[in-house]
Amino acid sequence: MNIAVVVRQVPDLIEPLEIAPSGTEFDFGSASFLLNESDDHALEQALLLKEAHGGHVTVVALDFGDVDNTLYTAAAKGADRIVKIARDDAPPPPRAAAVLYAEAIKPIAPELVLVGVQAHDELDGGVAPFLAAALGMPYVGVIRGVAVGAEPGAVAAFKEFPGAVMARMNVKLPAVLGILGADQPPRYVPVSRIRGAMKTTQFEESAAAAVSSEPLTAIARLYPPAAGSRAEMLSGSETEIASRIVDILAQKGLVK
Amino acid sequence: MAKDVLVLAEVYRDALADVTWELLAAGRTIASATGGQVLALVLGPNGAAHAPALGAADRIMVVDDPRLADYAPGPYVAALQEVTAAEQPRAVLLGATSIGWDVAPLLAARINAPLVTGCKEIQPEGEALRVATSFCGGKMMAEVRVDGAPAICMVLPGSFRPADAAGQAKIEPRKLPSPLEPGAVRFDGWVLPEAGDVDITQQDVLVSVGRGIQQKDNLELAENLAGALGGAVCASRPVIDQGWLPATRQVGKSGMTVKPKFYLALGISGAPEHQEGMKGADLIIAVNTDPQAPIFDIAHYGAEVDVLDLLPALTEAIEAKRG
Ligand SMILES: Cc1cc2nc3c(=O)[nH]c(=O)nc-3n(C[C@H](O)[C@H](O)[C@H](O)COP(=O)(O)OP(=O)(O)OC[C@H]3O[C@@H](n4cnc5c(N)ncnc54)[C@H](O)[C@@H]3O)c2cc1C
Ligand SMILES: Nc1ncnc2c1ncn2[C@@H]1O[C@H](COP(=O)(O)O)[C@@H](O)[C@H]1O
């Protein structure tokens, strides 16, 4: 199966996010970036499908942040082609970015497009469904696991619902799936293999260009969440904190 | 200008989604500013059965079409689009649910309407809406201004006080102008979790581990503590994704909703999707090395320490107490 995967860089939330003086955007100067978690699962799912049923995997990304690292890692894991969309500045908002990804993906003519269902820095519901709309393909998201279906030209995608319940969705191809989890955790790849991939991988450049469009929403301000009722913090050594917790539990009759 | 607010009253396995009454409340705030009405829309052959619970709406519309019997994005979006076009609402409110995550952006793309996810507050401001949304895993808020209509808003469950069901609304069966097409994505059956595992929804004490537990081997520390407390171990999504625990132990949006007497969150950041499943616990204690972690906003007590250091100390202290 010919599969395209979109991967995005997101700021690492371990570092506090700084708000720029404008108040409406982040100051990414001090941020570090990493691969969006659900995109990592989308890539893993694509590689698993390829290994089980043949075909090839093309990874598509906007040139931003540490994306080269991510792309060499993807190549080392087994991606066959890497397509990079050139950018002079930061990526456009997700809905506009989806149009760029669509332009880059059309020449690949994939049967299946896998994208992480969510990136934590998005405010408008994600690249995946907007990409489906831009490609004119059907879409279903919040997927954990994809199997090649009994029907030819279709896959079974497992859509998550509350209570660890899943709906098996029969999806006619071509289609875009919003992936939340792969059938297996994303594989580990040794650094030596990534170094090898750096020597041998050729990135292809996509000529996709942004079409300017009026944004439909505007960020008036960014702000840290108001600490309504913050937890009472227990301090001291581990032993002191442990004994405070035991006291709290004992008071409530939870340890006797 | 458009005044009414359309609420998708989502049915999941024969019950209305809990977020429905929050959507009705949010809808009321927006609609009453300009004398508009709150319209509830139920999709599916058995839709009328849910109408009595939707009394907080002014009008209840039911689209009864066999293609809507089980969820599929094509027919759902088509039906919602038809009703939206006919009613011309100022806003369409959906829950940030598995269905909402498909339908809201697909509708927004079809009709080129503005979309905001993660909505926690929605206020009308003249003809515009001002929406407070949560993102970055609950670590950042954005105030978003939406000028166009309809504004499609995906509401985070747990953000609004649910509207109560007083009201006189009548059911309006809605006929669509043409039958719905099945679409390329079709529902093909439910896959239920395997029975036999501990039912975490029935436990008084839950020791819950997140990515901060770092390695599968460290789960044993949590098991020991749960044993000492007479509770069970559960987890956030990344731990389940690693295959370290079965899906029946996942707490949150796609996992279980739990309400134990004591929930100990160990190395869990407290993303909204996790909070959704546990914030009703009587007592929440969170342990996290990051003082900014959103879990501390809903925990009663917190400690900024390494879980791997605290776990053995806490197990020992419990055992000592019990003698
Ligand atoms: C549609 C959808 C459904 C979802 N459903 C669910 C769901 O049902 N349940 C769920 O949990 N998530 C769900 N998620 C995922 C959710 O958004 C978060 O990604 C997830 O909850 C994060 O898990 P975490 O807190 O364990 O990991 P992280 O967010 O990575 O947090 C790990 C935390 O551990 C702390 N830490 C690290 N090391 C240590 C240490 N040694 N000691 C103490 N603290 C440490 C860090 O400071 C950090 O705060 C869903 C997402 C989507 C999009
Ligand atoms: N995987 C599929 N996705 C979408 N439509 C399908 C699929 N399989 C069959 N159909 C069509 O759906 C219609 C109803 O099929 P059925 O549900 O089997 O009665 C028929 O016209 C089928 O051709």
XYZ file of C-alpha atoms and ligand atoms in Angstrom:
655
model
C 0.000 0.000 0.000
C 1.188 3.482 -0.883
C 0.990 5.471 2.352
C 1.727 9.133 3.076
C 2.382 10.315 6.635
C 2.440 13.926 7.826
C 4.783 14.748 10.705
C 4.883 18.011 12.647
C 7.172 19.637 15.177
C 5.599 20.858 18.392
C 7.186 22.735 21.277
C 8.320 20.479 24.117
C 6.033 21.196 27.059
C 8.714 20.286 29.580
C 10.016 23.844 29.124
C 7.618 26.646 30.104
C 6.222 28.295 26.949
C 7.102 31.989 26.701
C 4.535 34.410 25.333
C 5.921 37.007 22.903
C 5.528 40.743 23.745
C 2.652 40.921 21.229
C 0.721 38.704 23.650
C -0.826 36.755 20.794
C 1.944 34.338 19.846
C 4.651 32.252 21.460
C 8.243 33.293 21.700
C 9.861 30.138 20.388
C 13.372 31.508 20.894
C 14.037 29.359 23.930
C 11.722 26.446 23.106
C 12.901 23.054 21.997
C 10.844 21.125 19.501
C 9.983 17.490 19.167
C 7.916 15.223 16.971
C 4.195 15.494 17.686
C 3.304 12.347 19.621
C 0.312 11.218 17.580
C 2.286 11.790 14.344
C 4.902 9.399 15.744
C 2.097 6.854 16.115
C 0.878 7.623 12.568
C 4.367 6.878 11.244
C 4.573 3.668 13.252
C 1.176 2.539 11.945
C 2.298 3.223 8.364
C 5.505 1.227 8.845
C 3.583 -1.685 10.384
C 1.146 -1.774 7.443
C 4.016 -1.647 4.968
C 5.877 -4.454 6.711
C 2.794 -6.675 6.799
C 1.391 -5.941 3.353
C 4.119 -4.319 1.234
C 4.082 -0.903 -0.379
C 5.950 2.221 0.556
C 5.809 5.039 3.056
C 6.386 8.691 2.191
C 6.851 11.156 5.036
C 5.817 14.758 4.425
C 6.866 17.673 6.646
C 7.158 21.421 6.715
C 10.740 22.599 7.019
C 10.705 23.986 10.554
C 12.450 23.588 13.893
C 14.440 20.385 14.238
C 12.470 18.658 11.527
C 15.585 17.236 9.833
C 16.293 15.177 12.930
C 12.766 13.811 12.883
C 13.020 13.061 9.170
C 16.343 11.216 9.408
C 14.885 9.219 12.271
C 11.854 8.379 10.115
C 14.179 7.255 7.318
C 16.176 5.121 9.750
C 12.940 3.493 10.910
C 12.062 2.495 7.357
C 10.335 5.393 5.563
C 11.063 5.151 1.840
C 10.731 8.775 0.742
C 10.945 12.093 2.570
C 9.256 15.164 1.105
C 10.052 18.520 2.658
C 7.970 21.616 2.076
C 10.271 24.639 2.065
C 9.382 27.494 4.441
C 11.016 30.818 5.124
C 9.109 31.437 8.333
C 7.165 29.583 11.016
C 4.440 27.204 9.830
C 1.057 28.720 9.044
C -1.908 27.862 11.300
C -3.094 24.245 10.960
C -5.978 24.926 8.628
C -3.758 26.760 6.161
C -0.966 24.219 6.684
C -3.396 21.461 5.641
C -3.630 23.077 2.183
C 0.166 23.023 1.884
C 0.359 19.376 2.916
C -2.362 18.552 0.390
C -0.356 20.153 -2.433
C 2.711 18.155 -1.430
C 0.758 14.902 -1.089
C -1.220 14.992 -4.360
C 1.747 13.995 -6.577
C 2.399 11.002 -4.285
C -1.119 9.676 -5.062
C -1.345 7.716 -1.802
C -4.047 5.165 -1.054
C -3.863 5.994 2.617
C -2.826 9.198 4.408
C -2.051 8.928 8.134
C -1.791 12.021 10.336
C -1.774 12.415 14.098
C -5.287 13.341 15.193
C -4.091 16.149 17.418
C -1.121 18.407 17.982
C -1.140 20.147 21.330
C -0.502 23.594 19.821
C -3.576 23.560 17.584
C -6.721 25.552 18.330
C -8.864 24.575 15.396
C -9.412 20.863 15.361
C -6.358 19.722 13.573
C -4.605 19.272 10.314
C -5.932 15.766 9.636
C -9.622 16.460 8.814
C -8.773 19.684 6.955
C -6.202 17.781 4.928
C -8.870 15.222 4.025
C -11.120 18.051 2.875
C -8.309 19.596 0.812
C -7.540 16.232 -0.803
C -11.229 15.472 -1.364
C -10.819 12.220 0.573
C -13.041 10.726 3.280
C -11.876 11.028 6.864
C -12.258 9.356 10.213
C -10.149 10.148 13.275
C -9.372 9.183 16.872
C -8.052 5.889 15.516
C -6.038 3.337 17.488
C -4.937 0.611 15.126
C -5.500 -0.075 11.418
C -5.862 -3.472 9.753
C -6.094 -4.403 6.118
C -9.765 -5.246 5.733
C -11.482 -8.290 4.393
C -12.736 -6.177 1.471
C -10.278 -5.237 -1.253
C -9.583 -1.512 -1.431
C -10.590 -0.950 2.178
C -9.053 -0.974 5.646
C -10.525 -1.506 9.103
C -9.763 1.448 11.374
C -10.461 1.191 15.106
C -12.051 4.362 16.457
C -11.804 5.018 20.187
C -14.871 5.657 22.297
C -15.201 6.038 26.083
C -14.763 3.011 28.307
C -11.968 1.361 26.288
C -14.564 0.598 23.603
C -13.693 0.832 19.934
C -15.806 1.025 16.801
C -14.496 -0.978 13.881
C -14.869 1.342 10.888
C -14.681 0.000 7.366
C -12.854 2.648 5.316
C -12.829 2.641 1.519
C -9.549 3.900 0.103
C -8.183 6.390 -0.649
C -8.781 8.006 2.725
C -7.194 10.093 5.465
C -7.104 8.701 9.013
C -6.486 10.759 12.157
C -4.305 8.471 14.252
C -4.177 8.584 18.036
C -2.319 5.324 18.611
C -0.602 2.676 16.494
C -1.063 -1.065 16.924
C 2.327 -1.095 18.637
C 4.294 1.612 20.440
C 6.576 3.630 18.139
C 9.770 1.656 17.565
C 13.141 2.598 18.946
C 15.914 3.188 16.479
C 19.579 3.270 17.516
C 21.524 6.484 16.992
C 23.983 4.673 14.731
C 21.161 3.898 12.303
C 20.052 7.541 12.346
C 23.620 8.621 11.596
C 23.647 6.155 8.723
C 20.390 7.587 7.405
C 21.889 11.092 7.521
C 24.517 9.954 5.036
C 22.207 8.171 2.632
C 18.835 9.937 2.757
C 17.937 12.439 0.073
C 15.139 14.854 0.926
C 12.794 15.739 -1.912
C 11.586 19.330 -1.997
C 7.925 20.069 -2.550
C 7.097 23.234 -4.420
C 3.834 23.636 -2.506
C 3.240 27.314 -1.826
C 0.927 28.907 0.673
C -2.172 30.504 -0.720
C -3.083 33.451 1.424
C -6.514 33.182 2.946
C -8.357 35.245 5.534
C -8.068 33.533 8.911
C -11.531 32.840 10.321
C -10.528 33.230 13.966
C -8.117 35.596 15.701
C -6.141 35.056 18.879
C -6.795 38.080 21.092
C -4.409 36.987 23.810
C -2.473 34.046 25.210
C -2.297 33.563 28.957
C -1.373 30.909 31.491
C -4.416 29.162 32.990
C -5.717 30.900 36.103
C -4.784 28.899 39.156
C -8.275 28.625 40.629
C -7.796 26.229 43.489
C -4.228 25.041 43.403
C -3.261 21.960 45.350
C -1.841 22.436 48.810
C 1.801 21.543 48.262
C 3.507 19.121 50.604
C 7.180 19.857 51.069
C 10.159 18.250 52.718
C 12.037 15.038 52.091
C 10.387 11.978 50.508
C 9.967 10.500 53.987
C 8.332 13.665 55.307
C 5.982 13.900 52.319
C 5.129 10.200 52.673
C 4.249 10.628 56.317
C 2.076 13.699 55.533
C 0.207 11.656 52.926
C -0.305 8.847 55.440
C -1.734 11.394 57.908
C -4.141 12.756 55.299
C -5.286 9.233 54.403
C -5.607 8.222 58.038
C -7.766 11.285 58.756
C -10.140 10.194 55.993
C -10.149 6.631 57.242
C -8.356 5.388 54.140
C -5.570 3.656 56.069
C -6.271 2.000 59.303
C -27.905 38.576 12.388
C -28.150 34.932 13.368
C -29.345 34.454 16.949
C -29.978 30.785 17.586
C -27.485 28.227 18.829
C -27.496 24.664 17.522
C -26.351 21.930 19.925
C -25.466 18.431 18.722
C -26.954 16.099 21.327
C -24.684 13.172 20.692
C -25.866 9.634 21.275
C -23.248 7.044 22.148
C -24.373 3.436 22.500
C -27.983 4.409 23.231
C -27.245 7.156 25.767
C -26.758 10.903 25.390
C -23.156 12.014 25.925
C -22.724 13.667 29.350
C -21.377 16.841 27.746
C -24.804 17.455 26.138
C -26.189 19.355 29.138
C -23.063 21.497 29.276
C -23.567 22.369 25.619
C -27.174 23.319 26.350
C -25.991 25.607 29.170
C -23.311 27.222 27.008
C -25.860 27.607 24.228
C -28.250 29.381 26.591
C -25.615 31.983 27.542
C -24.973 32.816 23.907
C -28.568 32.716 22.693
C -30.104 34.723 25.526
C -27.794 37.678 24.848
C -29.755 38.398 21.677
C -33.076 36.702 22.355
C -32.208 33.627 20.306
C -33.212 30.035 20.937
C -31.275 26.912 21.858
C -31.861 24.138 19.344
C -30.963 20.558 20.203
C -30.316 18.139 17.348
C -30.433 14.371 17.787
C -29.307 12.153 14.909
C -30.592 8.609 14.636
C -33.648 6.370 14.352
C -34.179 6.222 18.089
C -33.573 9.945 18.574
C -37.027 10.792 19.894
C -36.431 8.530 22.894
C -33.824 10.996 24.140
C -35.964 14.101 23.758
C -37.393 14.115 27.322
C -33.861 14.580 28.705
C -33.312 17.628 26.486
C -35.848 19.899 28.119
C -33.281 22.649 28.551
C -33.521 23.291 24.799
C -36.186 25.489 23.198
C -36.573 23.191 20.228
C -35.597 19.547 19.783
C -35.004 18.323 16.267
C -34.636 14.663 15.411
C -33.313 13.390 12.107
C -34.429 9.806 11.757
C -32.561 8.093 8.950
C -31.317 4.484 8.931
C -27.864 5.725 7.862
C -27.597 7.433 11.250
C -28.254 4.284 13.268
C -24.564 3.926 14.041
C -21.951 6.615 13.812
C -20.330 7.220 10.445
C -18.771 10.577 9.553
C -20.333 10.969 6.087
C -24.028 10.765 7.032
C -23.490 12.600 10.342
C -21.783 15.573 8.728
C -24.315 15.643 5.885
C -27.275 15.692 8.293
C -25.681 18.340 10.514
C -24.860 20.428 7.462
C -28.479 20.264 6.220
C -29.873 21.398 9.549
C -27.224 24.109 9.911
C -28.071 25.454 6.456
C -31.783 25.468 7.251
C -31.518 27.060 10.708
C -28.641 29.489 10.092
C -27.490 29.438 13.726
C -24.988 31.848 15.184
C -23.028 28.971 16.705
C -22.923 25.177 16.498
C -21.782 23.550 19.739
C -20.342 20.037 19.912
C -18.527 18.146 22.636
C -14.815 17.398 22.323
C -15.721 13.729 22.002
C -14.633 11.017 19.601
C -17.501 12.039 17.308
C -16.991 15.776 17.862
C -13.341 15.502 16.840
C -14.495 14.200 13.422
C -17.682 16.072 12.793
C -16.773 19.602 13.942
C -13.758 20.103 11.657
C -15.383 18.263 8.745
C -18.412 20.556 8.953
C -16.161 23.614 9.320
C -14.254 22.580 6.198
C -17.441 21.942 4.185
C -19.071 25.280 4.930
C -15.855 27.259 5.447
C -16.895 28.257 8.944
C -14.635 29.199 11.861
C -13.784 26.407 14.304
C -12.461 26.587 17.855
C -11.476 23.495 19.863
C -10.891 23.176 23.606
C -13.603 25.737 24.503
C -13.974 26.390 28.226
C -15.887 29.690 28.159
C -17.943 31.301 25.406
C -19.223 34.877 25.665
C -21.112 36.849 23.058
C -19.579 40.244 22.340
C -21.737 42.188 19.922
C -21.902 40.082 16.764
C -18.716 38.221 17.647
C -17.973 35.483 20.152
C -15.107 35.550 22.596
C -13.950 32.055 23.434
C -11.498 30.975 26.120
C -9.804 27.789 24.956
C -7.343 25.459 26.569
C -4.437 23.972 24.621
C -0.851 22.753 25.021
C -2.074 19.871 27.184
C -3.849 22.295 29.536
C -0.745 24.419 30.073
C -1.874 27.446 28.061
C -5.058 29.375 27.383
C -5.988 31.434 24.361
C -8.705 34.011 24.048
C -10.047 33.621 20.536
C -12.311 36.073 18.748
C -14.706 34.619 16.218
C -16.501 37.009 13.881
C -18.138 34.781 11.275
C -21.239 32.643 11.710
C -21.820 29.909 12.381
C -18.995 29.641 14.893
C -18.324 25.936 15.372
C -17.192 25.364 18.952
C -15.913 22.103 20.428
C -16.471 22.253 24.164
C -14.148 20.546 26.646
C -16.256 18.311 28.907
C -16.286 19.616 32.469
C -16.171 23.313 31.524
C -19.796 24.403 31.981
C -22.340 23.772 34.702
C -24.861 21.408 33.076
C -28.265 22.930 32.288
C -31.133 21.250 34.084
C -33.875 19.729 32.067
C -36.876 21.933 32.798
C -38.714 22.938 29.648
C -41.596 22.376 27.328
C -39.854 21.799 24.032
C -41.689 19.686 21.475
C -40.015 17.169 19.241
C -39.701 18.220 15.625
C -39.031 15.317 13.292
C -36.808 16.645 10.516
C -36.962 15.263 7.007
C -33.844 15.767 4.957
C -34.395 16.853 1.329
C -32.616 13.760 0.030
C -31.706 10.396 1.583
C -28.253 10.190 3.139
C -25.451 8.453 1.240
C -23.547 5.780 3.185
C -20.178 7.399 2.507
C -16.810 5.672 2.304
C -16.442 5.162 6.069
C -18.915 2.710 7.560
C -19.537 1.468 11.073
C -18.781 -2.226 11.236
C -19.378 -3.173 14.872
C -18.254 -2.464 18.409
C -15.118 -3.981 19.858
C -15.596 -4.274 23.611
C -12.720 -4.549 26.082
C -11.800 -8.015 27.253
C -13.531 -8.947 30.462
C -11.711 -10.400 33.434
C -9.424 -7.558 34.399
C -9.845 -5.523 37.603
C -12.722 -3.044 37.209
C -11.054 0.247 38.130
C -14.422 2.038 38.220
C -15.305 -0.022 41.313
C -12.148 0.675 43.335
C -11.992 3.001 46.346
C -8.271 3.578 45.967
C -6.447 4.059 42.668
C -2.700 4.426 42.233
C -2.427 5.980 38.785
C 0.810 6.155 36.830
C 1.727 8.342 33.866
C 4.694 8.808 31.581
C 6.691 9.919 34.628
C 6.940 6.254 35.676
C 9.454 5.990 32.803
C 9.882 2.221 32.529
C 7.761 -0.873 32.716
C 9.901 -2.259 35.541
C 8.922 0.686 37.734
C 5.274 -0.384 37.652
C 6.136 -2.853 40.365
C 6.669 0.066 42.769
C 3.125 1.231 42.042
C 1.765 -2.326 42.412
C 3.420 -2.589 45.824
C 1.858 0.664 46.964
C -1.577 -0.322 45.626
C -1.217 -3.599 47.505
C -0.406 -1.781 50.746
C -3.388 0.551 50.253
C -5.791 -2.174 49.166
C -6.369 -0.520 45.788
C -5.516 -1.045 42.130
C -3.092 0.436 39.606
C -4.411 2.408 36.658
C -2.724 4.737 34.169
C -2.767 7.597 31.705
C -2.737 6.945 28.007
C 1.025 6.811 27.252
C 1.449 3.908 29.693
C -1.340 1.987 27.940
C 0.127 2.893 24.520
C 3.386 1.265 25.595
C 1.457 -1.913 26.296
C 2.515 -1.909 29.954
C -1.089 -2.218 31.188
C -4.320 -3.308 29.424
C -6.703 -0.695 27.979
C -9.181 -1.417 30.774
C -6.766 0.384 33.138
C -6.784 3.639 31.147
C -8.362 6.631 32.861
C -9.717 9.479 30.745
C -11.636 10.383 27.638
C -11.065 7.096 25.804
C -10.612 5.136 28.980
C -12.637 4.798 32.145
C -14.311 7.488 34.204
C -13.457 6.805 37.837
C -14.645 8.335 41.086
C -12.623 6.665 43.841
C -12.250 7.889 47.412
C -8.548 8.404 46.742
C -6.742 8.973 43.432
C -2.971 9.201 43.549
C -1.636 10.684 40.276
C 2.019 9.777 39.808
C 3.949 11.433 36.962
C 0.763 12.499 35.171
C 0.666 16.009 33.655
C -3.119 16.340 33.878
C -4.079 16.965 30.256
C -7.811 17.710 29.817
C -8.377 14.254 28.303
C -7.014 12.666 31.472
C -8.827 15.014 33.865
C -12.102 14.138 32.167
C -11.891 10.654 33.623
C -10.818 11.395 37.217
C -11.612 14.866 38.418
C -14.630 13.661 40.353
C -12.441 11.688 42.773
C -13.049 12.592 46.449
C -9.370 13.073 47.247
C -6.680 13.675 44.639
C -2.990 13.783 45.493
C -0.596 14.526 42.627
C 3.125 13.864 42.483
C 5.012 15.555 39.680
C 8.483 17.077 39.253
C 7.016 19.947 37.209
C 5.391 22.589 39.455
C 3.507 23.931 36.393
C 1.788 20.608 35.683
C -1.988 21.200 35.231
C -2.735 18.219 37.488
C -1.954 20.529 40.447
C -4.948 22.700 39.442
C -7.388 19.930 40.324
C -5.459 18.007 42.985
C -6.204 18.661 46.643
C -2.616 18.019 47.664
C 0.541 17.974 45.607
C 4.200 17.148 45.948
C 6.981 18.272 43.647
C 9.172 15.177 43.936
C 10.386 12.298 41.812
C 7.804 9.490 41.844
C 10.554 6.900 41.901
C 11.842 8.355 45.169
C 8.430 8.825 46.753
C 6.922 5.436 45.878
C 9.102 3.232 48.118
C 8.960 5.797 50.948
C 5.181 5.957 50.772
C 4.718 2.187 50.641
C 6.952 1.839 53.668
C 5.087 4.565 55.569
C 1.707 2.943 54.847
C 2.968 -0.452 55.947
C 4.451 1.046 59.107
C 1.156 2.764 59.906
C -0.796 -0.449 59.466
C 1.749 -2.231 61.619
C -9.025 12.165 21.544
C -8.045 11.969 22.659
C -8.338 11.093 23.683
C -7.449 10.924 24.747
N -7.797 10.080 25.757
C -6.991 9.990 26.850
C -7.359 9.168 27.969
O -8.405 8.491 27.965
N -6.535 9.134 29.039
C -5.361 9.853 29.090
O -4.665 9.788 30.117
N -4.986 10.600 28.039
C -5.760 10.683 26.923
N -5.339 11.441 25.860
C -3.954 11.967 25.855
C -3.755 13.226 26.658
O -3.977 14.342 25.817
C -2.297 13.310 27.185
O -1.407 13.185 26.108
C -1.965 12.251 28.233
O -2.952 12.233 29.255
C -0.604 12.531 28.838
O -0.240 11.507 29.740
P 0.825 11.750 30.900
O 0.337 12.823 31.794
O 1.138 10.440 31.498
O 2.126 12.192 30.101
P 2.810 13.635 29.992
O 1.850 14.667 29.585
O 4.035 13.436 29.192
O 3.210 13.964 31.505
C 4.180 13.268 32.210
C 4.353 14.032 33.509
O 5.248 13.339 34.353
C 6.090 14.273 35.014
N 7.285 13.511 35.386
C 8.263 13.065 34.574
N 9.166 12.369 35.279
C 8.755 12.383 36.566
C 9.276 11.829 37.776
N 10.387 11.101 37.788
N 8.605 12.064 38.922
C 7.461 12.792 38.928
N 6.932 13.326 37.808
C 7.567 13.125 36.644
C 6.300 15.370 34.011
O 6.614 16.577 34.680
C 4.943 15.439 33.308
O 4.092 16.375 33.930
C -6.215 11.617 24.769
C -5.909 12.483 23.713
C -6.800 12.668 22.675
C -6.436 13.607 21.583
N -16.807 -0.064 2.788
C -17.828 0.618 2.292
N -17.867 1.942 2.423
C -18.877 2.654 1.929
N -19.897 2.142 1.261
C -19.930 0.838 1.093
C -18.906 -0.004 1.605
N -19.206 -1.279 1.309
C -20.381 -1.247 0.662
N -20.823 0.024 0.507
C -22.058 0.479 -0.123
O -23.002 0.811 0.884
C -24.324 0.553 0.413
C -25.126 -0.196 1.456
O -24.542 -1.431 1.758
P -25.112 -2.347 2.965
O -24.849 -1.572 4.220
O -24.310 -3.603 2.862
O -26.567 -2.506 2.713
C -24.158 -0.225 -0.883
O -24.442 0.658 -1.932
C -22.715 -0.638 -0.876
O -22.173 -0.653 -2.176
